[in-house]
Coordinates of C-alpha atoms in Angstrom, one line a residue:
X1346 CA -3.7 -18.1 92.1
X1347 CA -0.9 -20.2 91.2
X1348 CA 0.7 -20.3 87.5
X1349 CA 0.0 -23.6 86.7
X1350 CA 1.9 -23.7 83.3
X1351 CA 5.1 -25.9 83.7
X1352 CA 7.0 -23.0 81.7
X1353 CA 7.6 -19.8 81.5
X1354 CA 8.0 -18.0 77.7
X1355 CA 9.5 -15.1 76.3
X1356 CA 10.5 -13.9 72.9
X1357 CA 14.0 -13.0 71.5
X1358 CA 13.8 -9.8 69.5
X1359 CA 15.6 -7.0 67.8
X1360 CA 14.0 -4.0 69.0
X1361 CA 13.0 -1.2 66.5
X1362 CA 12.2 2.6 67.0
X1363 CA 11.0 3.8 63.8
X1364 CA 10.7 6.9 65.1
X1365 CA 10.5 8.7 68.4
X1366 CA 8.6 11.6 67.2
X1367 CA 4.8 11.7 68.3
X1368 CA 0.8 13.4 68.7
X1369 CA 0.6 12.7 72.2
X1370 CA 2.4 14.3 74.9
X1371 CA 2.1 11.7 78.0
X1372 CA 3.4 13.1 81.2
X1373 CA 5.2 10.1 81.8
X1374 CA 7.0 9.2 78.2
X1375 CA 11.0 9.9 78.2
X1376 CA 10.6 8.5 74.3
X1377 CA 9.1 11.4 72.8
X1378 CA 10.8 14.3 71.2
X1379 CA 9.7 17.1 69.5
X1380 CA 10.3 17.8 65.8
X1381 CA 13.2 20.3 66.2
X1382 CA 15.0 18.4 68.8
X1383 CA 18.3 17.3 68.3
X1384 CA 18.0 13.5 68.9
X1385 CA 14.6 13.5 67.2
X1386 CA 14.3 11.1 64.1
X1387 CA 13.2 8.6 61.7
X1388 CA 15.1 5.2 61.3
X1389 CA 15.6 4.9 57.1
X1390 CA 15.6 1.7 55.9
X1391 CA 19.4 1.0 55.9
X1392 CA 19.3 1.9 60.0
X1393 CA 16.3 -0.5 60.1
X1394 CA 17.8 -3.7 57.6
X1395 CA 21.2 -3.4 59.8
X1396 CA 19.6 -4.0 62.8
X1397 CA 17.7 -6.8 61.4
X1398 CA 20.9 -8.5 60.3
X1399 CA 22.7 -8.2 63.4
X1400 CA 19.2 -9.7 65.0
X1401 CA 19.4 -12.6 62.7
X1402 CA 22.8 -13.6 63.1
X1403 CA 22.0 -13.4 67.0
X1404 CA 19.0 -16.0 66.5
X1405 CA 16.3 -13.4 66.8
X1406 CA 13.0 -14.5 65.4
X1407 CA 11.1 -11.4 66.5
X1408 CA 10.7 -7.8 64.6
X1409 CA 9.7 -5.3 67.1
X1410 CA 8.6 -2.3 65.6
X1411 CA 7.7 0.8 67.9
X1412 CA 7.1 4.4 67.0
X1413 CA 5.2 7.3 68.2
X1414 CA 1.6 7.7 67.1
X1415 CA 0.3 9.6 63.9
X1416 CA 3.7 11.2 63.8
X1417 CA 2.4 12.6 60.2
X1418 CA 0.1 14.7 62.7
X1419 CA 3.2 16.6 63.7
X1420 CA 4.0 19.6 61.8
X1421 CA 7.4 19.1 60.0
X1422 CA 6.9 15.1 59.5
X1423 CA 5.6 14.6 56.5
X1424 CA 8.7 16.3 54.7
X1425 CA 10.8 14.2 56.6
X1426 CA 8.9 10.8 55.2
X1427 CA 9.1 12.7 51.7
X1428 CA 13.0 12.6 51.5
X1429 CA 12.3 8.6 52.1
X1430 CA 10.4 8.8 49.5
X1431 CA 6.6 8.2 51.1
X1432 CA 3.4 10.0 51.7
X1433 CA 2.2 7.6 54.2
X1434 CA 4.0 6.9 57.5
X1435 CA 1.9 3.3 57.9
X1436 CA 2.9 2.4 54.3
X1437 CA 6.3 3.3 55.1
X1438 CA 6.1 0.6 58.5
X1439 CA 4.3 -1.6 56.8
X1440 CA 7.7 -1.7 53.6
X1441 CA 10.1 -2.1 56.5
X1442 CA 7.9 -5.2 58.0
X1443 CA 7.9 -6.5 54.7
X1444 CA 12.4 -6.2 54.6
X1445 CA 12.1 -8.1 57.8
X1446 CA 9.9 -10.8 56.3
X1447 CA 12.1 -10.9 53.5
X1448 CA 15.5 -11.3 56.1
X1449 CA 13.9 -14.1 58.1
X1450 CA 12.5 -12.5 60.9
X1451 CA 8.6 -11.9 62.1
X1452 CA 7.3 -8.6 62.2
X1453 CA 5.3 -7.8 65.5
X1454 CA 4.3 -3.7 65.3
X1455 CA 3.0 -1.3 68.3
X1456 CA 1.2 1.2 65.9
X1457 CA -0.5 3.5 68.2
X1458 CA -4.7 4.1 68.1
X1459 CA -5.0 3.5 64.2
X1460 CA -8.2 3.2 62.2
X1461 CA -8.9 -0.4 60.8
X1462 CA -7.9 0.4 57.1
X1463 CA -4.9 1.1 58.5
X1464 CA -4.9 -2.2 60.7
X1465 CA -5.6 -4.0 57.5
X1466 CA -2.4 -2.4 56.0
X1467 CA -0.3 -3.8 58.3
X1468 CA -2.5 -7.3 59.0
X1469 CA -0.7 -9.5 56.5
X1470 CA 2.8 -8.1 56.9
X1471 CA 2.3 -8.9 60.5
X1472 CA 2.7 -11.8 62.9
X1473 CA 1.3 -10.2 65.6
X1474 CA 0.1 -6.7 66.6
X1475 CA 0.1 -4.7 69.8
X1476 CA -1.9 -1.8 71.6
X1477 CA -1.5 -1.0 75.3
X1478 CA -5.0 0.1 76.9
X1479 CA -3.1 1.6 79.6
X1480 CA -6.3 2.4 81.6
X1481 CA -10.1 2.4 81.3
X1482 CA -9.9 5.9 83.5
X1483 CA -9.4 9.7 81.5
X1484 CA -6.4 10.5 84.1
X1485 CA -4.0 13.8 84.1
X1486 CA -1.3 12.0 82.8
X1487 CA -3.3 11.7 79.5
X1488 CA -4.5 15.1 79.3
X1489 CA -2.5 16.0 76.2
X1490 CA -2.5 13.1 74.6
X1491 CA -5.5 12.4 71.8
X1492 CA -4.6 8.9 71.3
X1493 CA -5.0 7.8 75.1
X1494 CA -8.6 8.7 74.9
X1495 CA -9.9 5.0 76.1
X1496 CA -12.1 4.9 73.5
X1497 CA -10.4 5.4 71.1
X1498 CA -7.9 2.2 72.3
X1499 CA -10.4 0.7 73.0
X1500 CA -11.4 0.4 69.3
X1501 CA -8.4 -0.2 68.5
X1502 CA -8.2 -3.5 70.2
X1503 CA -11.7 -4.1 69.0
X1504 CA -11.2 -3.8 65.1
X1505 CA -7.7 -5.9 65.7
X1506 CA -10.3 -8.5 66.6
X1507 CA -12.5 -7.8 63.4
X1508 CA -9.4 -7.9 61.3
X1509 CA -8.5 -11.3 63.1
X1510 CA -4.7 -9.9 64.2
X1511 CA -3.4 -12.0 67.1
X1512 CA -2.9 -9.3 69.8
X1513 CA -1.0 -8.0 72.6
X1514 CA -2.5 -5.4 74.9
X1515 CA -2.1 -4.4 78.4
X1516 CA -2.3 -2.0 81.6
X1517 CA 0.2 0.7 82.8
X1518 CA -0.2 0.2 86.2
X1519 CA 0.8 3.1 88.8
X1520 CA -0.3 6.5 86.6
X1521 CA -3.2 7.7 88.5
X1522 CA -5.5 5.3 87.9
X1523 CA -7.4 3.7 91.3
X1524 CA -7.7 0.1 91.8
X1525 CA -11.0 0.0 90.5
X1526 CA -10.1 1.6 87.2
X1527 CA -7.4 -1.2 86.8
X1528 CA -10.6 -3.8 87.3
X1529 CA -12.7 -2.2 84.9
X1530 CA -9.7 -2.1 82.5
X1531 CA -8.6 -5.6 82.5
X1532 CA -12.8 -6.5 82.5
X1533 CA -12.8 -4.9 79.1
X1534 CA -9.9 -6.8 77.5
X1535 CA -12.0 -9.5 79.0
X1536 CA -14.8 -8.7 77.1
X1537 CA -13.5 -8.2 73.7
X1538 CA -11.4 -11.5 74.1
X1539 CA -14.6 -13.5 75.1
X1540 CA -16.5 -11.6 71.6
X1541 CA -13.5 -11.9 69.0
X1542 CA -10.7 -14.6 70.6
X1543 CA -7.8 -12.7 69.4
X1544 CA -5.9 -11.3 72.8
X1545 CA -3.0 -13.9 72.9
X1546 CA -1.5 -11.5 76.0
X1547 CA -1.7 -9.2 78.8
X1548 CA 1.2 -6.9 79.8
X1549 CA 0.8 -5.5 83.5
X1550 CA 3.7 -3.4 83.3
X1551 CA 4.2 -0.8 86.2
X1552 CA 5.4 2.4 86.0
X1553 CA 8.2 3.3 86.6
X1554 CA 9.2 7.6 86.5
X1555 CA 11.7 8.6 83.9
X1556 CA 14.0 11.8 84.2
X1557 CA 13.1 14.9 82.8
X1558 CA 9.0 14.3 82.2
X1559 CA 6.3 15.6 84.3
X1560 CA 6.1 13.1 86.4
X1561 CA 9.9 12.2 87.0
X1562 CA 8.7 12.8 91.0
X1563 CA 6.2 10.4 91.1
X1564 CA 6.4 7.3 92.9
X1565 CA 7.3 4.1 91.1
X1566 CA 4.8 1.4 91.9
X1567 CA 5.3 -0.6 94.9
X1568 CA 6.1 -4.3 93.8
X1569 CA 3.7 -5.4 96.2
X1570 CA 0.7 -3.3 94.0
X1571 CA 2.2 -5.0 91.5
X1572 CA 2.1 -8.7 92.3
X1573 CA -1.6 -8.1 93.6
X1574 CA -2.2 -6.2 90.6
X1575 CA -1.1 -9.5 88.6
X1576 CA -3.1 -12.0 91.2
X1577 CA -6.1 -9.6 90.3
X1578 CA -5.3 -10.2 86.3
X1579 CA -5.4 -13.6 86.6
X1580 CA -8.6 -13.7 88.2
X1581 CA -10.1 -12.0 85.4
X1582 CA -8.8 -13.2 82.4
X1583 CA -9.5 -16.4 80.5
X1584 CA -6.5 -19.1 81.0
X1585 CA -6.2 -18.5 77.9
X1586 CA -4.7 -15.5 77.7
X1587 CA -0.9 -15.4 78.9
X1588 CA 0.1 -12.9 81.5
X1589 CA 3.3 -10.9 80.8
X1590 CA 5.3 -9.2 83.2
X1591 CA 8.3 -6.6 81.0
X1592 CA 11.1 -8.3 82.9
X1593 CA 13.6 -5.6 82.8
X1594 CA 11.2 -3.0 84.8
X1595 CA 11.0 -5.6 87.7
X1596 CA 13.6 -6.8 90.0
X1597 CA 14.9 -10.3 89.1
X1598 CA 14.3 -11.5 92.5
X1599 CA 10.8 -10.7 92.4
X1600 CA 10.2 -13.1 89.1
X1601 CA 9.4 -15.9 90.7
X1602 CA 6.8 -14.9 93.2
X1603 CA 5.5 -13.1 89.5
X1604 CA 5.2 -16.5 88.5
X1605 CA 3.5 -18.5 91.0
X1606 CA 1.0 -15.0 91.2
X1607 CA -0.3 -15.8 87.8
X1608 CA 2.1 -14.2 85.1
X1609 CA 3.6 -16.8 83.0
X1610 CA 5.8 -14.9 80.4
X1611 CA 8.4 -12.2 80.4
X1612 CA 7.9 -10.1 77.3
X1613 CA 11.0 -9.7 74.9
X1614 CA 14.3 -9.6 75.5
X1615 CA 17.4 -8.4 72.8
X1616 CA 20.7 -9.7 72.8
X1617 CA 21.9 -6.2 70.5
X1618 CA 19.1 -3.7 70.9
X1619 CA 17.9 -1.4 74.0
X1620 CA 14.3 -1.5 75.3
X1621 CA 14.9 2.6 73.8
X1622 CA 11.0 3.1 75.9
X1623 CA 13.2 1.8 78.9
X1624 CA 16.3 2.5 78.3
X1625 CA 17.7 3.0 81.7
X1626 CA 16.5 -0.8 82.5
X1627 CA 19.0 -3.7 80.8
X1628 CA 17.7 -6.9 79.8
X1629 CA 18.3 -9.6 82.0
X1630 CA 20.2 -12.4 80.1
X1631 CA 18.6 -15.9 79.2
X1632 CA 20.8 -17.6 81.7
X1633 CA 20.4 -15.3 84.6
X1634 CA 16.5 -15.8 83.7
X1635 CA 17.2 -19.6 84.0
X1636 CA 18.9 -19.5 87.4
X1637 CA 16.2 -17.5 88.7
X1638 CA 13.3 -19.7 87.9
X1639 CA 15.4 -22.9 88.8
X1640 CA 13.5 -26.1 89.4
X1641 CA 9.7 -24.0 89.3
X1642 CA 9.5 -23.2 85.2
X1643 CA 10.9 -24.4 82.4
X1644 CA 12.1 -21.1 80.3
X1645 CA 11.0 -21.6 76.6
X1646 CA 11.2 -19.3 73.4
X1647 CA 8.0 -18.0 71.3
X1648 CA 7.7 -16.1 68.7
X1649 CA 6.0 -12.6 68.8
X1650 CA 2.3 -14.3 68.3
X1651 CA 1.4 -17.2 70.6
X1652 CA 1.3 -21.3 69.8
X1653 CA -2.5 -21.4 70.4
X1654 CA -2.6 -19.5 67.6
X1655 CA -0.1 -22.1 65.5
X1656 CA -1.7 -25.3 66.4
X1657 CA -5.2 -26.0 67.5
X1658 CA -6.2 -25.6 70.8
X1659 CA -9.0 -26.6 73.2
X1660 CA -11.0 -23.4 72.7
X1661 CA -12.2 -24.4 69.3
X1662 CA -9.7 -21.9 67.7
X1663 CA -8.3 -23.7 64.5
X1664 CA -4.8 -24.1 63.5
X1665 CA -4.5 -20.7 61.7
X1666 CA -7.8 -19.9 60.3
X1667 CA -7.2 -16.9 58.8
X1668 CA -4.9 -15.3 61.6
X1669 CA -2.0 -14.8 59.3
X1670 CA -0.8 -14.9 56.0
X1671 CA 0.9 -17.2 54.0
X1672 CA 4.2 -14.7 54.0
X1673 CA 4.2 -15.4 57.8
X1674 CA 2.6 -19.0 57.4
X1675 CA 6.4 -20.1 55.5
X1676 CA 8.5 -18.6 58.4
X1677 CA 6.5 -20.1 61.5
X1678 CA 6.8 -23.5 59.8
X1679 CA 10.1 -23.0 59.0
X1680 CA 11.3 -22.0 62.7
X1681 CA 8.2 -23.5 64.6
X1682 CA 8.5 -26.9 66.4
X1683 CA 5.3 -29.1 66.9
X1684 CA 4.0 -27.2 69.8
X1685 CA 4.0 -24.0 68.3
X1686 CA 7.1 -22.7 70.2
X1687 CA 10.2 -21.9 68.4
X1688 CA 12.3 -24.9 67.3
X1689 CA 15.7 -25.6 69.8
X1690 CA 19.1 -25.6 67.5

């Protein structure tokens, strides 16, 4: 299926890794560290505000925050968030999304399987929320990792939709999982988009092996598995739901034929900060994302939670309707044009 959207979006964002330090132990993470490692840590809020500023002054719009999950679940952890000063990790995340509010920029947070009272923590300070479902299938690669169980994600994603949180989920293509499982998977995100409307985005991100982790030998996915992995997305999924593609884990030549596959945005992309999941894939700049399309899509900026959930749209989903807060309400009219996109200049 061809993307027949005239454009192409993606978002500008600083990109924040609260802490790399984690319950699950997923063959395939080079993020994670164990307590007692040398380069494990906790950003304190001075780390986090300084990278805020630098995004602001770059004309970032878009707070990323990433951490491992239920790090408190690590031995060790909770002293560390003690010196900051907190008992609760999620009350600490949802004080530094609250600092980027206050600096002008729009939180968007990855927390890991969390229960809903902890999804209503973060619901207001939030623009947007994310949760990869990775896979419908139990696979090896998840054997030590709690929160991977699927149905646990799963909801996850479903009490995001309770809650009302606009929301970005996705696949990991290329861990295990048969092509089947990758059906079933994107049929569920399906599902609970058709019961609670709230799944602005669909990452099909393939995997690609990282040094030093259990499976630093596998394979990376073929691009072709990729591109039929995408056609197969957008044969599931509503129209409504945009199609991401993470633009630094795929070659820049392959974009296009991405594009006219079905995807029809690119994820974020940092002028100052690493992808620190990815780190051994750059960003592509703006410009060389602007030769590449050429004459096929126009390249335009959103913020971390999609237009059709700023302005009305042909679904019957009203113009905000209780999918964020007034704190995020002032910034989206304040950097939002008429089409929900972010304003040019």
């Amino acid at each position: 299926m061809v993307n027949k959207h005239k454009y192409v979006t993606f978002s500008k964002n600083v990109f924040i890794p609260v802490t790399n330090i984690c319950r699950n132990r997923c063959y395939y993470c080079g993020f994670r560290r164990d307590i007692r490692d040398e380069d494990a840590f906790l950003l304190n809020f001075d780390e986090v505000e300084e990278i805020l500023r630098r995004g602001r002054e770059k004309g970032c719009s878009e707070a990323l925050f990433t951490f491992g999950e239920y790090p408190e679940a690590v031995e060790g952890f909770k002293e560390i968030l003690e010196e900051e000063g907190y008992e609760s990790f999620i009350e600490y995340v949802r004080d530094l999304c609250e600092r980027a509010l206050d600096i002008g920029m729009l939180p968007h947070t990855n927390p890991g399987s969390i229960s809903f009272e902890e999804l209503k923590i973060l619901k207001d300070v939030n623009a947007s929320m994310g949760l990869m479902l990775e896979s419908t299938a139990r696979l090896k690669a998840h054997e030590k990792s709690p929160g991977k169980d699927p149905q646990i994600r799963i909801r996850t994603i479903e009490d995001a939709g309770k809650l009302k949180i606009p929301f970005t989920t996705g696949i990991l293509v290329g861990i295990g999982e048969r092509r089947e499982d990758r059906r079933r998977s994107l049929e569920v995100i399906r599902d609970l988009y058709e019961k609670y409307g709230h799944i602005q985005e669909v990452i099909i991100q393939n995997f690609v092996p990282k040094r030093e982790t259990k499976m630093e030998n596998y394979r990376a996915l073929p691009m072709d598995e990729l591109v039929e992995t995408v056609s197969l997305a957008r044969e599931i999924l509503p129209k409504e739901i945009a199609i991401q593609i993470p633009s630094n884990l795929v070659p820049l030549e392959m974009i296009p034929e991405m594009m006219r596959c079905g995807a029809n945005d690119l994820g974020g992309i940092s002028p100052i900060t690493p992808d620190h999941i990815n780190p051994e894939s750059k960003w592509p700049s703006e410009e060389d994302l602007r030769e590449i399309l050429g004459d096929l899509f126009l390249l335009k900026e959103r913020f971390p939670i999609y237009p059709a959930f700023i302005c009305e749209r042909k679904d019957g989903l009203e113009k905000n309707d209780g999918w964020y807060s007034e704190r995020i309400s002032n910034l989206i009219e304040r950097y939002a044009d008429d089409d929900g996109f972010k304003r040019e200049g």
